[in-house]
Tab-separated table of C-alpha atoms and ligand atoms in Angstrom:
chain	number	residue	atom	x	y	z
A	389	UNK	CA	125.216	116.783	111.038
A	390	UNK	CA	125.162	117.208	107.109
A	391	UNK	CA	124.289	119.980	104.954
A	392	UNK	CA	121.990	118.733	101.728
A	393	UNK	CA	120.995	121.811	99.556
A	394	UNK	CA	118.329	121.745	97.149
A	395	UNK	CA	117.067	118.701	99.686
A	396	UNK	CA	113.459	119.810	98.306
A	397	UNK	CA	113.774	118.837	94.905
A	398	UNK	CA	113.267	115.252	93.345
A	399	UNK	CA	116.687	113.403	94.082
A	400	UNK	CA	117.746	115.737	97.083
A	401	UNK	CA	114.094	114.662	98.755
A	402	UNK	CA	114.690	111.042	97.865
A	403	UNK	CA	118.063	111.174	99.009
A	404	UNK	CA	116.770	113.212	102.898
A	405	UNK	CA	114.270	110.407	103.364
A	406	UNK	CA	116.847	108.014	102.413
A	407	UNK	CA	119.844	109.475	104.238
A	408	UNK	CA	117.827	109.701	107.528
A	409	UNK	CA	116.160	106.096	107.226
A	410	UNK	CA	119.737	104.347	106.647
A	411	UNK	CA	122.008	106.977	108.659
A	412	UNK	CA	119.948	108.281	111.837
A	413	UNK	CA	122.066	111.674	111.289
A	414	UNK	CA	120.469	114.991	111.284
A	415	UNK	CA	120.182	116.919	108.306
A	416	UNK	CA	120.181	120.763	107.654
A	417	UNK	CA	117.726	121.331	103.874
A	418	UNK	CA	119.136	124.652	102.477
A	419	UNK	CA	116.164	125.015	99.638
A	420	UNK	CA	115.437	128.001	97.571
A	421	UNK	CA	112.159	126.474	96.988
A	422	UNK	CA	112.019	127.135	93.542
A	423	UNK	CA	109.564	126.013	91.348
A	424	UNK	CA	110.944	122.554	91.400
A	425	UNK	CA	111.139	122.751	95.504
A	426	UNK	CA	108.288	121.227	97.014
A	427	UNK	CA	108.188	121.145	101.206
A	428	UNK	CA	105.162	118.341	100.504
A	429	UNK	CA	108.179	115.799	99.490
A	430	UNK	CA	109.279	116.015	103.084
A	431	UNK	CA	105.936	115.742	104.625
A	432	UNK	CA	106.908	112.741	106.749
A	433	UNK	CA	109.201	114.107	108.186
A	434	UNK	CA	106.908	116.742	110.211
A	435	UNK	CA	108.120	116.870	113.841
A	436	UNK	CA	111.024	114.977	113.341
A	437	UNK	CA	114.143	116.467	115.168
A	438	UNK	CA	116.383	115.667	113.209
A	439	UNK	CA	115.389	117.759	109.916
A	440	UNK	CA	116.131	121.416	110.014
A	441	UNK	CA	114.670	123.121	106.674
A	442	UNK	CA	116.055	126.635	105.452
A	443	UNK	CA	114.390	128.050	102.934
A	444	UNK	CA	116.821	129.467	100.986
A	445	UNK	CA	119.429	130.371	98.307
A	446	UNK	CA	123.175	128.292	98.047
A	447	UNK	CA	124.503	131.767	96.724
A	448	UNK	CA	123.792	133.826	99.596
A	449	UNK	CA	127.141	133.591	101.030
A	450	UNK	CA	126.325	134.700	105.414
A	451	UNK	CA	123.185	132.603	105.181
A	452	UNK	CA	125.754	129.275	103.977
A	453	UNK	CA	128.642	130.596	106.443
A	454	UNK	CA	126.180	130.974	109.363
A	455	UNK	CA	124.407	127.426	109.070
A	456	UNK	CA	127.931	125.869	108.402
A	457	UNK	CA	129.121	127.245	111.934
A	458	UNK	CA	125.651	127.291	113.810
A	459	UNK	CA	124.972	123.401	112.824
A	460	UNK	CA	128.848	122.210	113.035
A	461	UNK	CA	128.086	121.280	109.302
A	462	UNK	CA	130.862	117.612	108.982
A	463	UNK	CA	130.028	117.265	105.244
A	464	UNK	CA	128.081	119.271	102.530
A	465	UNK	CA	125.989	117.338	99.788
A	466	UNK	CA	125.157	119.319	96.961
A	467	UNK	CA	121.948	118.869	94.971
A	468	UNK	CA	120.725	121.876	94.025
A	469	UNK	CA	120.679	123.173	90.871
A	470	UNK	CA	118.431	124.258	87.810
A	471	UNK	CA	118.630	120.893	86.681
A	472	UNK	CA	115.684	121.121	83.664
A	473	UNK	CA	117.563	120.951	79.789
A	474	UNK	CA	113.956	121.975	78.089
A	475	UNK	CA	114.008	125.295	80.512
A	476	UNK	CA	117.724	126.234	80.174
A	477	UNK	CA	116.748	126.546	76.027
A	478	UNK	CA	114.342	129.130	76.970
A	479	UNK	CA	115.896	130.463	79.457
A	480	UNK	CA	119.771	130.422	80.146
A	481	UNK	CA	120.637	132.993	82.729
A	482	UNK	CA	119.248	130.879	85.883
A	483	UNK	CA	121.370	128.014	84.911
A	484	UNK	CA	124.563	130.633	85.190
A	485	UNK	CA	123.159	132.261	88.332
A	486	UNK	CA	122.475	128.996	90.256
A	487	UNK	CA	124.548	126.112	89.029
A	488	UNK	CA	127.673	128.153	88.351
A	489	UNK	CA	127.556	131.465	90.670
A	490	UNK	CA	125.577	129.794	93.215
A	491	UNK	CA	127.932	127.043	93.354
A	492	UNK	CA	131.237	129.324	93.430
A	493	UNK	CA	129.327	130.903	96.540
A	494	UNK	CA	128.379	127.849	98.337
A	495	UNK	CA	132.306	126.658	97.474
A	496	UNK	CA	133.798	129.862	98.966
A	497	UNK	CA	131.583	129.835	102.102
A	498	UNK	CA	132.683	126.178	102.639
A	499	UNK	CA	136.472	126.972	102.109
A	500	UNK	CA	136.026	129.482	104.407
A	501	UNK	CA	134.636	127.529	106.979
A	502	UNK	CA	136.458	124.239	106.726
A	503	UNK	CA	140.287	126.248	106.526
A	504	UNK	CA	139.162	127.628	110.292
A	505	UNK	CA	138.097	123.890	111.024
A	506	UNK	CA	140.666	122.093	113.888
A	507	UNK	CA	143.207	119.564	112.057
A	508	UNK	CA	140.750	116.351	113.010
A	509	UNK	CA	137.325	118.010	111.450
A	510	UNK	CA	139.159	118.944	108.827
A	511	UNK	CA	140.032	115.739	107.782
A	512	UNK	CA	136.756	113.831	108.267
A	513	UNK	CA	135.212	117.458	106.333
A	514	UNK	CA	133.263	116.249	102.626
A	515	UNK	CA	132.111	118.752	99.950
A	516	UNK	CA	130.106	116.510	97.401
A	517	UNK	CA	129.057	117.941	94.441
A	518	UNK	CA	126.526	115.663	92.531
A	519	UNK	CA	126.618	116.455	88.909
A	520	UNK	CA	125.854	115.189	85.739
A	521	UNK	CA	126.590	112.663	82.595
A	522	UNK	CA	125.248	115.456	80.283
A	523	UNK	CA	128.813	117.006	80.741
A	524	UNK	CA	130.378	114.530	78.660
A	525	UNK	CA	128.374	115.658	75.676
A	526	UNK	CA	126.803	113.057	73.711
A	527	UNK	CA	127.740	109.087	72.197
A	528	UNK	CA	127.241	107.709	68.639
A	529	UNK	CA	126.002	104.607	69.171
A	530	UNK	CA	129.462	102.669	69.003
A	531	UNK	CA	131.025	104.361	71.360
A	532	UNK	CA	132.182	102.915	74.820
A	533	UNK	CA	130.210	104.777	77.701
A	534	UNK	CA	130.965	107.777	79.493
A	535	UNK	CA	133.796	106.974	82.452
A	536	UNK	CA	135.604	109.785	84.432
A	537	UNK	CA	138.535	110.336	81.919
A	538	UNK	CA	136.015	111.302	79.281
A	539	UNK	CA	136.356	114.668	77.865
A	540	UNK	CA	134.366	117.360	78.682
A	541	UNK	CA	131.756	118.394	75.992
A	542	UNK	CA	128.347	119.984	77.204
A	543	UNK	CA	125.627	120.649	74.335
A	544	UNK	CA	123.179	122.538	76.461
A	545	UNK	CA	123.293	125.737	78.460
A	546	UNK	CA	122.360	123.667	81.383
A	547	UNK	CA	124.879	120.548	80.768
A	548	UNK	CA	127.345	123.583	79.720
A	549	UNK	CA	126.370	125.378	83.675
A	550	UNK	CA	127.122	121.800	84.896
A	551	UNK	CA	130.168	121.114	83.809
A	552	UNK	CA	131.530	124.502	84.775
A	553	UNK	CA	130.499	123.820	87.743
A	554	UNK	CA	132.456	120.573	87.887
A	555	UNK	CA	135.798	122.666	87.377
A	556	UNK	CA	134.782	125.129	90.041
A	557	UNK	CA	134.480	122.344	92.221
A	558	UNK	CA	137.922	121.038	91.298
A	559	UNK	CA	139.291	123.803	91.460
A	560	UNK	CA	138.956	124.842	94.971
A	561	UNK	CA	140.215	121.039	95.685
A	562	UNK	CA	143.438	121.482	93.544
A	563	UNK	CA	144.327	125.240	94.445
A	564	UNK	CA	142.941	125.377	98.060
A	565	UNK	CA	143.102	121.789	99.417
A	566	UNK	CA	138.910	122.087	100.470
A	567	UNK	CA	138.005	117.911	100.362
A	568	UNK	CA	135.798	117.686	97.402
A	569	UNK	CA	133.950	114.314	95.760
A	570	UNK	CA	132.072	114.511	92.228
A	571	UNK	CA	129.327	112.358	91.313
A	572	UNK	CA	128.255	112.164	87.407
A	573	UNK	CA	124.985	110.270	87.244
A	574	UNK	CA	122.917	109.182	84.321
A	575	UNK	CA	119.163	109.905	84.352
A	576	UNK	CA	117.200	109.258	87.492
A	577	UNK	CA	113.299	108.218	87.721
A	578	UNK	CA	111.250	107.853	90.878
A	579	UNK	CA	108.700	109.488	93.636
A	580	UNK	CA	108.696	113.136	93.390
A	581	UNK	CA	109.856	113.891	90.027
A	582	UNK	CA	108.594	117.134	88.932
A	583	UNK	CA	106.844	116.284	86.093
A	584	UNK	CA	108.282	118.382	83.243
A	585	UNK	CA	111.209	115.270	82.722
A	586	UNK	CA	109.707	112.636	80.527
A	587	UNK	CA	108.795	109.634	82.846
A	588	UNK	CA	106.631	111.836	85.452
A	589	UNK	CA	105.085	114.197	82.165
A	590	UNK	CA	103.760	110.717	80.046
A	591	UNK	CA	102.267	109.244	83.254
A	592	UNK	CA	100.681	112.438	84.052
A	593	UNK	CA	99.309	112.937	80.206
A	594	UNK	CA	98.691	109.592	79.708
A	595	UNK	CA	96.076	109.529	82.778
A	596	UNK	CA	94.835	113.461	81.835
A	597	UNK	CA	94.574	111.736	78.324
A	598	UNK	CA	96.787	114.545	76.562
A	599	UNK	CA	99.156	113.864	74.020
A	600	UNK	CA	102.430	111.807	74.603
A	601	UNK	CA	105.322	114.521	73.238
A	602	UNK	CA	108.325	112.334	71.741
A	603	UNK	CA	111.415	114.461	70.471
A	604	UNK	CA	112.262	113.910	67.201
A	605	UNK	CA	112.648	109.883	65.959
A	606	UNK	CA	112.435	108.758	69.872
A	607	UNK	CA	115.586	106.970	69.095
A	608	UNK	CA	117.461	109.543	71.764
A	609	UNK	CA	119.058	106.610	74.474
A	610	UNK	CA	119.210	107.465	77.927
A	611	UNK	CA	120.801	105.148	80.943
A	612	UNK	CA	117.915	105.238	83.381
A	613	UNK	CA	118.728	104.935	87.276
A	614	UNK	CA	116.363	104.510	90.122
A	615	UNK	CA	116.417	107.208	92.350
A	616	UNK	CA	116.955	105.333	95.103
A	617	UNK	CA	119.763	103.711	93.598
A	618	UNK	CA	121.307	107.060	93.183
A	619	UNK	CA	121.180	108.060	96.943
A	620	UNK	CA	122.464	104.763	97.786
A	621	UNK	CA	125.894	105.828	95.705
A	622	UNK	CA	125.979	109.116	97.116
A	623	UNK	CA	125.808	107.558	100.641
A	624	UNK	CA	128.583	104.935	99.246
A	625	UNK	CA	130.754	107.522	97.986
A	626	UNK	CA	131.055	110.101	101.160
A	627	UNK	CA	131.485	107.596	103.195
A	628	UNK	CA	134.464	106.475	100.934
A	629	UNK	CA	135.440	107.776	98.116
A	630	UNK	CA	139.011	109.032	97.860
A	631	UNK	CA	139.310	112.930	97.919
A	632	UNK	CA	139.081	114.777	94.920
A	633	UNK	CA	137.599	111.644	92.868
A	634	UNK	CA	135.450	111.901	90.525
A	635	UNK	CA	132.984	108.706	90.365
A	636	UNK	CA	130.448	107.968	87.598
A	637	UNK	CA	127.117	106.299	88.395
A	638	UNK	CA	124.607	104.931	85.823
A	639	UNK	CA	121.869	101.577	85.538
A	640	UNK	CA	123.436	100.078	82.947
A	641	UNK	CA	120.317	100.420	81.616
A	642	UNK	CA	120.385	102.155	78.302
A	643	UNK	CA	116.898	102.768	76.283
A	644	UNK	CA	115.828	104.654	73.644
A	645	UNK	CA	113.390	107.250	74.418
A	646	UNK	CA	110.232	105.372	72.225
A	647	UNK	CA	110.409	102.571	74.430
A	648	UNK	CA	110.743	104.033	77.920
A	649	UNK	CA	107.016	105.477	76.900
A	650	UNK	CA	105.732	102.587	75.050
A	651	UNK	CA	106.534	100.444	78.359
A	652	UNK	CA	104.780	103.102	80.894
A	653	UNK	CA	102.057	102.736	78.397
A	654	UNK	CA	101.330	99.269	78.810
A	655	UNK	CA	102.719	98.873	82.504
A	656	UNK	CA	99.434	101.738	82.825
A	657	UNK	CA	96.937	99.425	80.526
A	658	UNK	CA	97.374	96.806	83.156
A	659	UNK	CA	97.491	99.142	86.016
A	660	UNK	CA	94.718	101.615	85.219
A	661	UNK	CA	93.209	100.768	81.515
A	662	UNK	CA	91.526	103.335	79.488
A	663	UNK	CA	87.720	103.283	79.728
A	664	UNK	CA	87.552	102.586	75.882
A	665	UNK	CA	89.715	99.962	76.073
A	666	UNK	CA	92.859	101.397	74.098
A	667	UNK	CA	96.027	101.257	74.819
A	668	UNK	CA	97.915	104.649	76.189
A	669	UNK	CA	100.420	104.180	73.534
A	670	UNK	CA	97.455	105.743	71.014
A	671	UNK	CA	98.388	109.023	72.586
A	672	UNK	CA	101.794	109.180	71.798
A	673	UNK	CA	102.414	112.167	69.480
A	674	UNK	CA	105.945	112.809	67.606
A	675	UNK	CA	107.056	116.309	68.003
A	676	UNK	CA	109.628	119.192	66.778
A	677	UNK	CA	113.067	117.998	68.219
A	678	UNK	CA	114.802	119.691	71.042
A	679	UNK	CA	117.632	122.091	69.847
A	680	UNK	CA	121.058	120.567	70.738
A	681	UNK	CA	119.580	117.161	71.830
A	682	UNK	CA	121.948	114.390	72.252
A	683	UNK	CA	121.717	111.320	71.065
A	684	UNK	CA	122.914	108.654	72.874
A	685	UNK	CA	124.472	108.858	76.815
A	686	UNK	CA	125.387	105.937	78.613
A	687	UNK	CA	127.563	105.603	81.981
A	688	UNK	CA	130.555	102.888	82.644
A	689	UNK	CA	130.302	102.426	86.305
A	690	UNK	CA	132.960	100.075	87.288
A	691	UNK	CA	135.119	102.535	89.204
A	692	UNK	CA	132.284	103.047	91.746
A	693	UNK	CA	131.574	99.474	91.702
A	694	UNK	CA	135.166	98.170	92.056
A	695	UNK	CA	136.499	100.609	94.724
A	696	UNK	CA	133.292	100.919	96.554
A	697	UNK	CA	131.417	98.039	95.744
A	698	UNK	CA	128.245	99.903	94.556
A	699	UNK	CA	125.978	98.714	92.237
A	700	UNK	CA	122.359	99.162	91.581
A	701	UNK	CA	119.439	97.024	93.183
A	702	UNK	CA	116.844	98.125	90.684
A	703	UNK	CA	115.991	96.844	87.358
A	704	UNK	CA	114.693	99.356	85.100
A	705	UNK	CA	111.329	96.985	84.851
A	706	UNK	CA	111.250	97.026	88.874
A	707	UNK	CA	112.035	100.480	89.427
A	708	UNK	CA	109.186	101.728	86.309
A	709	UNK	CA	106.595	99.841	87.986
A	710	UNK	CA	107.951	101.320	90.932
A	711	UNK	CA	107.539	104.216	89.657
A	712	UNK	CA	104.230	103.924	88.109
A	713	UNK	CA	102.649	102.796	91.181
A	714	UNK	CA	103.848	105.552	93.368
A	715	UNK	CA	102.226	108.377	90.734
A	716	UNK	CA	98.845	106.300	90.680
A	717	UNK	CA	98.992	106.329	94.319
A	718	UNK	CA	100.061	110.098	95.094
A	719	UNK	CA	97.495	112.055	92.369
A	720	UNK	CA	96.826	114.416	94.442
A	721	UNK	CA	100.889	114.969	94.685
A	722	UNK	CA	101.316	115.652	90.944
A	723	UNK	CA	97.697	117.840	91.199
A	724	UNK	CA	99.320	120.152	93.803
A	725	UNK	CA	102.123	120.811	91.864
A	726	UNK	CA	100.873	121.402	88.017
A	727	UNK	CA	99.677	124.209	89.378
A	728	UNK	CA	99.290	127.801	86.986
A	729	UNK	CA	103.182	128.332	87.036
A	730	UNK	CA	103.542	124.870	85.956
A	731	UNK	CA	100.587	124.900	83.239
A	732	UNK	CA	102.363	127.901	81.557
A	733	UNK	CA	105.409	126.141	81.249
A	734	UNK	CA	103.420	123.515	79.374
A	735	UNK	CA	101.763	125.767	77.102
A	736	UNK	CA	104.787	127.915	76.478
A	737	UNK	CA	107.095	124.824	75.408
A	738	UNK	CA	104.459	122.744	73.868
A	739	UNK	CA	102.403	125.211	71.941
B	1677	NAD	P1	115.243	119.384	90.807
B	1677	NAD	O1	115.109	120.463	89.784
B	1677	NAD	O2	114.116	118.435	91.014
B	1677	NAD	O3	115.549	120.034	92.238
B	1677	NAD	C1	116.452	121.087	92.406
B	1677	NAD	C2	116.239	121.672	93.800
B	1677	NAD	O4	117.183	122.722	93.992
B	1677	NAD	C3	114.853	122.275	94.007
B	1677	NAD	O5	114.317	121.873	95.244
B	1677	NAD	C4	115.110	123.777	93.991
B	1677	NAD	O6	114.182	124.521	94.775
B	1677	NAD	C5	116.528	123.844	94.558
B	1677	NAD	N1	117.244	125.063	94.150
B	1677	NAD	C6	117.340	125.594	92.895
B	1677	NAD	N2	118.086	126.713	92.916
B	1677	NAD	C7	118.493	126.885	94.203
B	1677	NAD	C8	119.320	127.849	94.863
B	1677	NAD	N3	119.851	128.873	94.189
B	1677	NAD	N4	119.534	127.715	96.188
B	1677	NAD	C9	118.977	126.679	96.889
B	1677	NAD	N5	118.177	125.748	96.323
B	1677	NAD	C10	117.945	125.841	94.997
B	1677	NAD	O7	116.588	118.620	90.435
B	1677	NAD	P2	116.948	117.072	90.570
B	1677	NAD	O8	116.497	116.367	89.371
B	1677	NAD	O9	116.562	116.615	91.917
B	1677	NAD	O10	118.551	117.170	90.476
B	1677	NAD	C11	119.328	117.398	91.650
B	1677	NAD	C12	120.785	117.469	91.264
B	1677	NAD	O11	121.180	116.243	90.642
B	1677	NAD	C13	121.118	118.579	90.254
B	1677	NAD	O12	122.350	119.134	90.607
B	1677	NAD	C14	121.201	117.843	88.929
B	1677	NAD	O13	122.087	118.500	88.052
B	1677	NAD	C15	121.752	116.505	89.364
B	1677	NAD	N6	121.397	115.354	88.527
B	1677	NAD	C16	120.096	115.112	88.204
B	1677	NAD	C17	119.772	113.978	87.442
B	1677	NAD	C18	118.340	113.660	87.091
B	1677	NAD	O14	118.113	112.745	86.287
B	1677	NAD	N7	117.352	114.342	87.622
B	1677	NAD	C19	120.784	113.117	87.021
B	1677	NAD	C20	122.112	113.414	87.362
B	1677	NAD	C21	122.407	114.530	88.128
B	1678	DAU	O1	121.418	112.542	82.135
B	1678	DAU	C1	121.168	113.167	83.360
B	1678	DAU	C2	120.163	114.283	83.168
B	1678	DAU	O2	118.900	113.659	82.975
B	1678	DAU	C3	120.104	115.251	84.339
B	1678	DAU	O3	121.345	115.903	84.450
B	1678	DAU	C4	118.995	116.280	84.134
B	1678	DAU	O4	118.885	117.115	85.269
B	1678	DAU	C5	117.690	115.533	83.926
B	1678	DAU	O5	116.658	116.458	83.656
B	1678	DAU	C6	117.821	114.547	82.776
B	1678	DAU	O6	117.986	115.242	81.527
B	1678	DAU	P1	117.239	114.775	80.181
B	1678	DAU	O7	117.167	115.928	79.267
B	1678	DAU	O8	117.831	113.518	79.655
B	1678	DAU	O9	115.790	114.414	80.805
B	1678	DAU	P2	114.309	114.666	80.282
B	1678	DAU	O10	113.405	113.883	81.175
B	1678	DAU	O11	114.013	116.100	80.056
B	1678	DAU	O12	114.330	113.942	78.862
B	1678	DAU	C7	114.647	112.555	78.735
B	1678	DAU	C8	114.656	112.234	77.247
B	1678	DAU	O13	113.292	112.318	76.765
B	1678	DAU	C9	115.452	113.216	76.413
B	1678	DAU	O14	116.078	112.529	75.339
B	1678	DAU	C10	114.396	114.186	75.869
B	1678	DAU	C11	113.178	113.298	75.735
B	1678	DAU	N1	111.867	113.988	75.919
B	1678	DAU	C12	111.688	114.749	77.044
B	1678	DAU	C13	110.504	115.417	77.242
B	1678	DAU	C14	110.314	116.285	78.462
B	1678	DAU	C15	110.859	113.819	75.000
B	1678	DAU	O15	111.016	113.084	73.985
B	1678	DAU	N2	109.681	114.469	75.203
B	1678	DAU	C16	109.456	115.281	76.279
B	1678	DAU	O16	108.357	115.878	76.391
């Protein structure tokens, strides 16, 4: 059985419903439940056996240690996080608490449990911590992509949270032997993305006919990554990655922020046109820049694709209409959860 924390949110769901479908194995979801949490993702999994949710927080140290033991935990994959670059502006000290305390904790209740392990679970034991390009800081637009020698640079509190995170994690593998694997991945899109992150929000304003908020110039490039893509690495890489690797995953897929929006616009005008027979891209509105933004990330994913033979089966124009089909088709989804806590988010970032 495997540990997945923050198996609630948008990639840990994904990656639940994926990790059951192609593996059979059960899975113990440690979820705080935060607002980004959202027990609906799992709903088909009601009754199944083989799904054990927790509600509850990676930091609280017994709570880890007990459903390590109880559930003869083989391998820990670690999602959660306060993963949201907008919110950690406004609002650092989660970021810290979570993503770098909460990690230490979950970290120390693993050592503690894998060290009184026998010699043969030992062995087979995996901590993987899924983290983030963001740590790498940001690329003019010359540079080579990110790859796993690339210095460390963070420019947010979050991507800052992140990275020390990453050293935590390396840490413990370096000083105390506990069998770690790091994933850096570039942005993800798919079903049950909270929509705050910029695919999710413009599909959601677009259809609520609200303004389309674009940082800046909209010239911000991001290497977009189906979601399902991105579980299919993480499967890839516990099930063989060397120990203590660190192994970067992107789409190769690198667009600037103006055209991921002006292509959900008109993948929506053939989908579901406006009734006055406009296109969506008349609500797109340019607005003040984020603080700190970066400019340009992009992921060189040969080492995962070499030693492990990964490589993604979505096109970014498969995986957006994807995408854009599964919001159409799950309104009353994104409804249930742009609920008040979520509409003051909107109206205390956006103005
Ligand atoms: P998300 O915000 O959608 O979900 C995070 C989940 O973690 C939520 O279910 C939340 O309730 C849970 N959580 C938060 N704090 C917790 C705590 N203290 N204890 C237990 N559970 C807690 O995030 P996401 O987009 O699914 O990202 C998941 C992971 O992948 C994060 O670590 C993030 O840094 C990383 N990542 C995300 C992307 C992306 O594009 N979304 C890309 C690369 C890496
Ligand atoms: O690169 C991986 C990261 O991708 C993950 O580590 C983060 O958890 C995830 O949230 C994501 O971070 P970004 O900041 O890149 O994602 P977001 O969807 O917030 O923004 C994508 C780009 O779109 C970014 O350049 C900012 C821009 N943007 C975003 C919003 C919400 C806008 O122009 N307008 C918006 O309203």
């Amino acid at each position: 059985m495997i540990l997945v924390t923050g198996g609630a949110g948008f990639i840990g769901s994904n990656f639940v419903l994926d990790w059951l479908a192609a593996t059979g194995e059960a899975v113990v979801n440690l979820d705080k439940l935060t607002y980004a949490g959202n027990v609906r993702n799992l709903a088909a999994l009601e009754g199944d056996s083989r799904h054990t949710f927790v509600r509850g927080d990676i930091a609280d140290r017994p709570l880890v240690e007990g459903l390590l033991a109880d559930h003869r935990i083989r391998s820990v994959v670690h999602f959660a996080a306060e993963s949201h670059v907008d919110r950690s502006i406004h609002g650092p000290a989660d970021f810290v608490d979570t993503n770098i305390v909460g990690t230490f904790r979950l970290l120390e209740a693993v050592r503690s449990h894998w060290t009184a392990l026998p010699a043969a679970e030992q062995q087979a034991f995996r901590f993987l911590h899924v983290s983030t390009d963001e740590v790498f800081g940001t690329l003019s637009p010359t540079d080579p992509p990110f790859a796993e020698t690339n210095p460390y640079q963070p420019n947010s509190p979050y991507a800052a949270s992140k990275a020390a995170s990453d050293h935590l994690v390396r840490g413990h593998h370096h000083t105390y032997g506990v069998p770690v694997l790091t994933t850096n991945c570039s942005n993800n899109y798919g079903p049950w993305q909270f929509p705050e992150k910029l695919i999710p929000l413009v599909i959601a304003n677009a259809l609520a006919g609200k303004p389309l908020p674009i940082y800046g110039d909209g010239m911000q490039i991001r290497d977009w990554l189906y979601v399902g893509d991105h579980c299919a690495a993480i499967r890839r890489v516990l099930e063989a990655g060397r120990l203590g690797e660190v192994y970067c995953v992107g789409g190769a897929s690198e667009k600037p922020n103006i055209e991921v929006v002006k292509t959900l616009c008109s993948i929506l005008d053939a989908e579901r046109p406006r009734s006055d027979g406009t296109s969506y891209a008349t609500q797109i509105t340019f607005v003040k820049d984020r603080p700190g933004h970066d400019r340009r990330y992009a992921i060189d994913a040969r080492k995962i694709a070499t030693e492990l033979g990964w490589k993604p089966a979505e096109t970014f124009e498969t995986g957006l209409h994807r995408t854009v089909r599964w919001y159409l088709d799950h309104q009353d989804w994104v409804a249930d959860v742009t609920s008040g806590g979520y509409r003051d988010w909107i109206a205390k970032h956006y103005g």
